[in-house]
C-alpha cells in the first residue's frame, strides 16, 4: 500500500519475500562496510576479479550503492518502495523473481560492455521505471511536499542531480533504458507478438 500507518517493523515483515531479501542484503552490506568488516572495493564488479574466483561480486554489485549521498538515499528508498509495490502486483512470487532476473541480466550485460562497477542505482532506477509505466497516472510525492504523476518520476532524480551536483548520473540513465526495454517487450510488444519475457514454467 502507498499509505501504510503501521509501525515500520510490521510493514517490513509484511513486505513480499524478494523485496524483503533485497532490503536485508542491502542493510547487511551497509553495516559490514560501516564496521569495516568488508571493503567497498570488494563488492564492485569487474571481469578481472571473476578470473580470481570472486564470484560474489556478480551479486554484490547490485546491492552496494556507493558512498553515502543524497542520491544513494533516494535510490535505496525508491528501491524498497517501488519494488515492494511492484512485487505486490504479482500473483506469483516466481513472476517477480523472473522480472528481477531479466533486468539484472540486461544490466549485467551492459556493465560488461561499458565497465560499470556498481549496478545498484541502475537496478533501483529500472524497478522504479517499470512501476511508473505500470502506474503512470498515480500521484507520487518526493521530499514530503512535491507531488506529480508517477510517469515523470524516473526523470526527476537524474534532473535533480544534474541541477544540484552538476553531473549526469549514468546509472540512472541506464536504469531508464533497461526499464523501458523490459516494459516494451513485456507489456507493449505482446499485444502484437510473443511475450519474450514470459516466466518459464
mmCIF file of C-alpha atoms in Angstrom:
data_model
loop_
_atom_site.group_PDB
_atom_site.id
_atom_site.type_symbol
_atom_site.label_atom_id
_atom_site.label_comp_id
_atom_site.label_asym_id
_atom_site.label_seq_id
_atom_site.Cartn_x
_atom_site.Cartn_y
_atom_site.Cartn_z
ATOM 1 C CA UNK A 1 0.000 0.000 0.000
ATOM 2 C CA UNK A 2 1.211 3.521 -0.752
ATOM 3 C CA UNK A 3 -0.034 4.811 2.608
ATOM 4 C CA UNK A 4 0.651 2.410 5.451
ATOM 5 C CA UNK A 5 0.390 3.697 9.023
ATOM 6 C CA UNK A 6 1.596 0.517 10.691
ATOM 7 C CA UNK A 7 4.887 0.558 12.639
ATOM 8 C CA UNK A 8 7.962 0.196 10.439
ATOM 9 C CA UNK A 9 8.826 -3.339 11.597
ATOM 10 C CA UNK A 10 5.259 -4.514 10.977
ATOM 11 C CA UNK A 11 5.450 -3.054 7.475
ATOM 12 C CA UNK A 12 8.873 -4.567 6.862
ATOM 13 C CA UNK A 13 7.946 -8.108 7.852
ATOM 14 C CA UNK A 14 4.818 -7.945 5.714
ATOM 15 C CA UNK A 15 6.957 -6.977 2.727
ATOM 16 C CA UNK A 16 6.922 -9.550 -0.114
ATOM 17 C CA UNK A 17 9.825 -12.036 0.047
ATOM 18 C CA UNK A 18 12.049 -10.854 -2.795
ATOM 19 C CA UNK A 19 11.894 -7.186 -1.822
ATOM 20 C CA UNK A 20 12.490 -8.152 1.805
ATOM 21 C CA UNK A 21 15.516 -10.267 0.848
ATOM 22 C CA UNK A 22 16.953 -7.416 -1.224
ATOM 23 C CA UNK A 23 16.405 -4.942 1.622
ATOM 24 C CA UNK A 24 18.021 -7.187 4.228
ATOM 25 C CA UNK A 25 21.005 -7.802 1.937
ATOM 26 C CA UNK A 26 21.489 -4.066 1.397
ATOM 27 C CA UNK A 27 21.295 -3.400 5.152
ATOM 28 C CA UNK A 28 23.836 -6.152 5.879
ATOM 29 C CA UNK A 29 26.254 -4.693 3.336
ATOM 30 C CA UNK A 30 25.858 -1.167 4.753
ATOM 31 C CA UNK A 31 26.542 -2.445 8.291
ATOM 32 C CA UNK A 32 29.534 -4.540 7.187
ATOM 33 C CA UNK A 33 31.091 -1.537 5.474
ATOM 34 C CA UNK A 34 30.350 0.752 8.428
ATOM 35 C CA UNK A 35 32.110 -1.568 10.886
ATOM 36 C CA UNK A 36 34.887 -2.102 8.326
ATOM 37 C CA UNK A 37 34.246 -5.814 8.059
ATOM 38 C CA UNK A 38 34.467 -5.587 4.269
ATOM 39 C CA UNK A 39 35.980 -3.117 1.847
ATOM 40 C CA UNK A 40 33.675 -1.354 -0.623
ATOM 41 C CA UNK A 41 36.103 -2.303 -3.382
ATOM 42 C CA UNK A 42 35.495 -5.993 -2.713
ATOM 43 C CA UNK A 43 31.835 -5.500 -3.681
ATOM 44 C CA UNK A 44 32.390 -3.898 -7.077
ATOM 45 C CA UNK A 45 32.172 -5.858 -10.301
ATOM 46 C CA UNK A 46 34.996 -6.389 -12.758
ATOM 47 C CA UNK A 47 35.598 -9.324 -15.141
ATOM 48 C CA UNK A 48 39.179 -9.378 -13.874
ATOM 49 C CA UNK A 49 38.090 -10.462 -10.387
ATOM 50 C CA UNK A 50 35.915 -13.274 -11.732
ATOM 51 C CA UNK A 51 39.079 -14.874 -13.057
ATOM 52 C CA UNK A 52 40.279 -14.913 -9.448
ATOM 53 C CA UNK A 53 37.133 -16.734 -8.318
ATOM 54 C CA UNK A 54 35.479 -13.724 -6.644
ATOM 55 C CA UNK A 55 32.030 -14.648 -7.955
ATOM 56 C CA UNK A 56 30.174 -12.882 -5.132
ATOM 57 C CA UNK A 57 30.819 -9.607 -6.974
ATOM 58 C CA UNK A 58 28.161 -10.612 -9.524
ATOM 59 C CA UNK A 59 25.593 -10.196 -6.733
ATOM 60 C CA UNK A 60 27.102 -7.504 -4.508
ATOM 61 C CA UNK A 61 27.432 -5.012 -7.359
ATOM 62 C CA UNK A 62 23.605 -4.918 -7.353
ATOM 63 C CA UNK A 63 23.425 -4.323 -3.596
ATOM 64 C CA UNK A 64 26.096 -1.710 -2.874
ATOM 65 C CA UNK A 65 25.152 1.847 -3.849
ATOM 66 C CA UNK A 66 28.467 3.552 -3.204
ATOM 67 C CA UNK A 67 29.480 6.265 -0.754
ATOM 68 C CA UNK A 68 26.677 7.872 1.302
ATOM 69 C CA UNK A 69 24.954 10.718 -0.540
ATOM 70 C CA UNK A 70 21.503 12.137 -1.171
ATOM 71 C CA UNK A 71 21.373 10.239 -4.461
ATOM 72 C CA UNK A 72 22.120 6.960 -2.662
ATOM 73 C CA UNK A 73 19.461 7.643 -0.022
ATOM 74 C CA UNK A 74 16.874 8.366 -2.724
ATOM 75 C CA UNK A 75 17.734 5.198 -4.625
ATOM 76 C CA UNK A 76 17.553 2.950 -1.558
ATOM 77 C CA UNK A 77 14.207 4.477 -0.604
ATOM 78 C CA UNK A 78 12.854 4.115 -4.134
ATOM 79 C CA UNK A 79 14.076 0.531 -4.440
ATOM 80 C CA UNK A 80 12.284 -0.557 -1.280
ATOM 81 C CA UNK A 81 9.121 1.400 -2.034
ATOM 82 C CA UNK A 82 8.624 0.574 -5.698
ATOM 83 C CA UNK A 83 9.996 -2.953 -5.589
ATOM 84 C CA UNK A 84 7.528 -3.688 -2.823
ATOM 85 C CA UNK A 85 4.555 -2.256 -4.694
ATOM 86 C CA UNK A 86 5.635 -3.880 -7.952
ATOM 87 C CA UNK A 87 6.034 -7.284 -6.287
ATOM 88 C CA UNK A 88 2.662 -6.933 -4.558
ATOM 89 C CA UNK A 89 1.123 -6.577 -8.006
ATOM 90 C CA UNK A 90 2.189 -10.090 -8.997
ATOM 91 C CA UNK A 91 0.108 -13.132 -8.106
ATOM 92 C CA UNK A 92 3.119 -15.449 -8.079
ATOM 93 C CA UNK A 93 6.480 -14.657 -6.490
ATOM 94 C CA UNK A 94 8.149 -16.573 -9.325
ATOM 95 C CA UNK A 95 6.929 -13.954 -11.811
ATOM 96 C CA UNK A 96 8.596 -11.153 -9.880
ATOM 97 C CA UNK A 97 11.741 -13.236 -9.431
ATOM 98 C CA UNK A 98 11.854 -13.656 -13.207
ATOM 99 C CA UNK A 99 11.466 -9.893 -13.698
ATOM 100 C CA UNK A 100 14.398 -9.283 -11.336
ATOM 101 C CA UNK A 101 16.451 -11.936 -13.133
ATOM 102 C CA UNK A 102 15.752 -10.467 -16.580
ATOM 103 C CA UNK A 103 16.575 -6.860 -15.712
ATOM 104 C CA UNK A 104 19.648 -7.917 -13.711
ATOM 105 C CA UNK A 105 20.898 -9.919 -16.690
ATOM 106 C CA UNK A 106 20.382 -6.967 -19.039
ATOM 107 C CA UNK A 107 22.156 -4.600 -16.648
ATOM 108 C CA UNK A 108 24.992 -7.079 -16.147
ATOM 109 C CA UNK A 109 25.446 -7.471 -19.906
ATOM 110 C CA UNK A 110 25.665 -3.700 -20.387
ATOM 111 C CA UNK A 111 28.011 -3.357 -17.395
ATOM 112 C CA UNK A 112 30.438 -5.703 -19.121
ATOM 113 C CA UNK A 113 30.339 -3.613 -22.291
ATOM 114 C CA UNK A 114 30.984 -0.289 -20.559
ATOM 115 C CA UNK A 115 32.967 -1.375 -17.476
ATOM 116 C CA UNK A 116 30.396 -0.212 -14.925
ATOM 117 C CA UNK A 117 31.464 -1.469 -11.459
ATOM 118 C CA UNK A 118 28.256 -0.821 -9.492
ATOM 119 C CA UNK A 119 24.708 -1.536 -10.648
ATOM 120 C CA UNK A 120 22.612 -0.914 -7.529
ATOM 121 C CA UNK A 121 21.474 2.572 -8.574
ATOM 122 C CA UNK A 122 20.736 1.360 -12.104
ATOM 123 C CA UNK A 123 18.770 -1.575 -10.668
ATOM 124 C CA UNK A 124 16.760 0.789 -8.458
ATOM 125 C CA UNK A 125 16.086 3.081 -11.425
ATOM 126 C CA UNK A 126 14.937 0.122 -13.530
ATOM 127 C CA UNK A 127 12.490 -1.086 -10.881
ATOM 128 C CA UNK A 128 11.181 2.451 -10.399
ATOM 129 C CA UNK A 129 10.767 2.965 -14.146
ATOM 130 C CA UNK A 130 8.806 -0.266 -14.601
ATOM 131 C CA UNK A 131 6.453 0.576 -11.716
ATOM 132 C CA UNK A 132 5.812 4.069 -13.065
ATOM 133 C CA UNK A 133 4.998 2.698 -16.507
ATOM 134 C CA UNK A 134 2.512 0.276 -14.992
ATOM 135 C CA UNK A 135 1.028 3.092 -12.867
ATOM 136 C CA UNK A 136 1.605 6.247 -14.962
ATOM 137 C CA UNK A 137 -1.300 8.235 -13.513
ATOM 138 C CA UNK A 138 -0.611 7.505 -9.839
ATOM 139 C CA UNK A 139 0.376 10.617 -7.881
ATOM 140 C CA UNK A 140 3.747 10.291 -6.166
ATOM 141 C CA UNK A 141 5.446 12.593 -3.695
ATOM 142 C CA UNK A 142 9.110 13.287 -3.008
ATOM 143 C CA UNK A 143 10.737 15.365 -0.275
ATOM 144 C CA UNK A 144 7.392 15.358 1.507
ATOM 145 C CA UNK A 145 5.774 18.147 -0.473
ATOM 146 C CA UNK A 146 6.429 17.804 -4.228
ATOM 147 C CA UNK A 147 3.647 15.840 -5.960
ATOM 148 C CA UNK A 148 3.326 14.878 -9.618
ATOM 149 C CA UNK A 149 2.183 11.965 -11.849
ATOM 150 C CA UNK A 150 4.326 8.834 -11.489
ATOM 151 C CA UNK A 151 5.075 8.873 -15.216
ATOM 152 C CA UNK A 152 7.681 11.609 -14.671
ATOM 153 C CA UNK A 153 9.363 10.127 -11.591
ATOM 154 C CA UNK A 154 12.245 8.258 -13.326
ATOM 155 C CA UNK A 155 13.436 11.535 -14.842
ATOM 156 C CA UNK A 156 13.174 13.613 -11.669
ATOM 157 C CA UNK A 157 16.191 12.097 -9.882
ATOM 158 C CA UNK A 158 18.643 12.495 -12.815
ATOM 159 C CA UNK A 159 17.368 16.049 -13.350
ATOM 160 C CA UNK A 160 17.684 16.846 -9.640
ATOM 161 C CA UNK A 161 21.262 15.518 -9.559
ATOM 162 C CA UNK A 162 22.120 17.462 -12.707
ATOM 163 C CA UNK A 163 20.886 20.692 -11.109
ATOM 164 C CA UNK A 164 22.343 20.145 -7.623
ATOM 165 C CA UNK A 165 25.519 18.172 -8.339
ATOM 166 C CA UNK A 166 26.174 19.383 -11.908
ATOM 167 C CA UNK A 167 26.633 15.823 -13.132
ATOM 168 C CA UNK A 168 24.735 13.295 -15.204
ATOM 169 C CA UNK A 169 24.121 10.008 -13.402
ATOM 170 C CA UNK A 170 24.954 7.333 -15.978
ATOM 171 C CA UNK A 171 23.474 4.591 -13.802
ATOM 172 C CA UNK A 172 20.111 6.384 -13.675
ATOM 173 C CA UNK A 173 20.001 6.672 -17.458
ATOM 174 C CA UNK A 174 20.996 3.016 -17.799
ATOM 175 C CA UNK A 175 18.140 2.061 -15.487
ATOM 176 C CA UNK A 176 15.674 4.028 -17.602
ATOM 177 C CA UNK A 177 16.882 2.319 -20.795
ATOM 178 C CA UNK A 178 16.697 -1.195 -19.337
ATOM 179 C CA UNK A 179 13.359 -0.447 -17.677
ATOM 180 C CA UNK A 180 11.944 0.731 -20.994
ATOM 181 C CA UNK A 181 13.245 -2.363 -22.791
ATOM 182 C CA UNK A 182 11.606 -4.622 -20.237
ATOM 183 C CA UNK A 183 8.318 -2.727 -20.217
ATOM 184 C CA UNK A 184 8.130 -2.625 -24.017
ATOM 185 C CA UNK A 185 8.802 -6.325 -24.553
ATOM 186 C CA UNK A 186 6.688 -7.413 -21.580
ATOM 187 C CA UNK A 187 3.681 -5.088 -21.705
ATOM 188 C CA UNK A 188 3.568 -3.483 -25.156
ATOM 189 C CA UNK A 189 5.009 -5.866 -27.753
ATOM 190 C CA UNK A 190 2.913 -8.922 -26.657
ATOM 191 C CA UNK A 191 -0.182 -7.100 -27.950
ATOM 192 C CA UNK A 192 1.117 -7.853 -31.457
ATOM 193 C CA UNK A 193 3.655 -10.619 -30.894
ATOM 194 C CA UNK A 194 5.046 -13.089 -28.386
ATOM 195 C CA UNK A 195 5.812 -12.407 -24.728
ATOM 196 C CA UNK A 196 9.585 -12.787 -24.942
ATOM 197 C CA UNK A 197 9.976 -12.307 -21.178
ATOM 198 C CA UNK A 198 7.338 -14.835 -20.167
ATOM 199 C CA UNK A 199 8.112 -16.653 -16.919
ATOM 200 C CA UNK A 200 9.304 -20.188 -17.728
ATOM 201 C CA UNK A 201 7.049 -22.893 -16.329
#
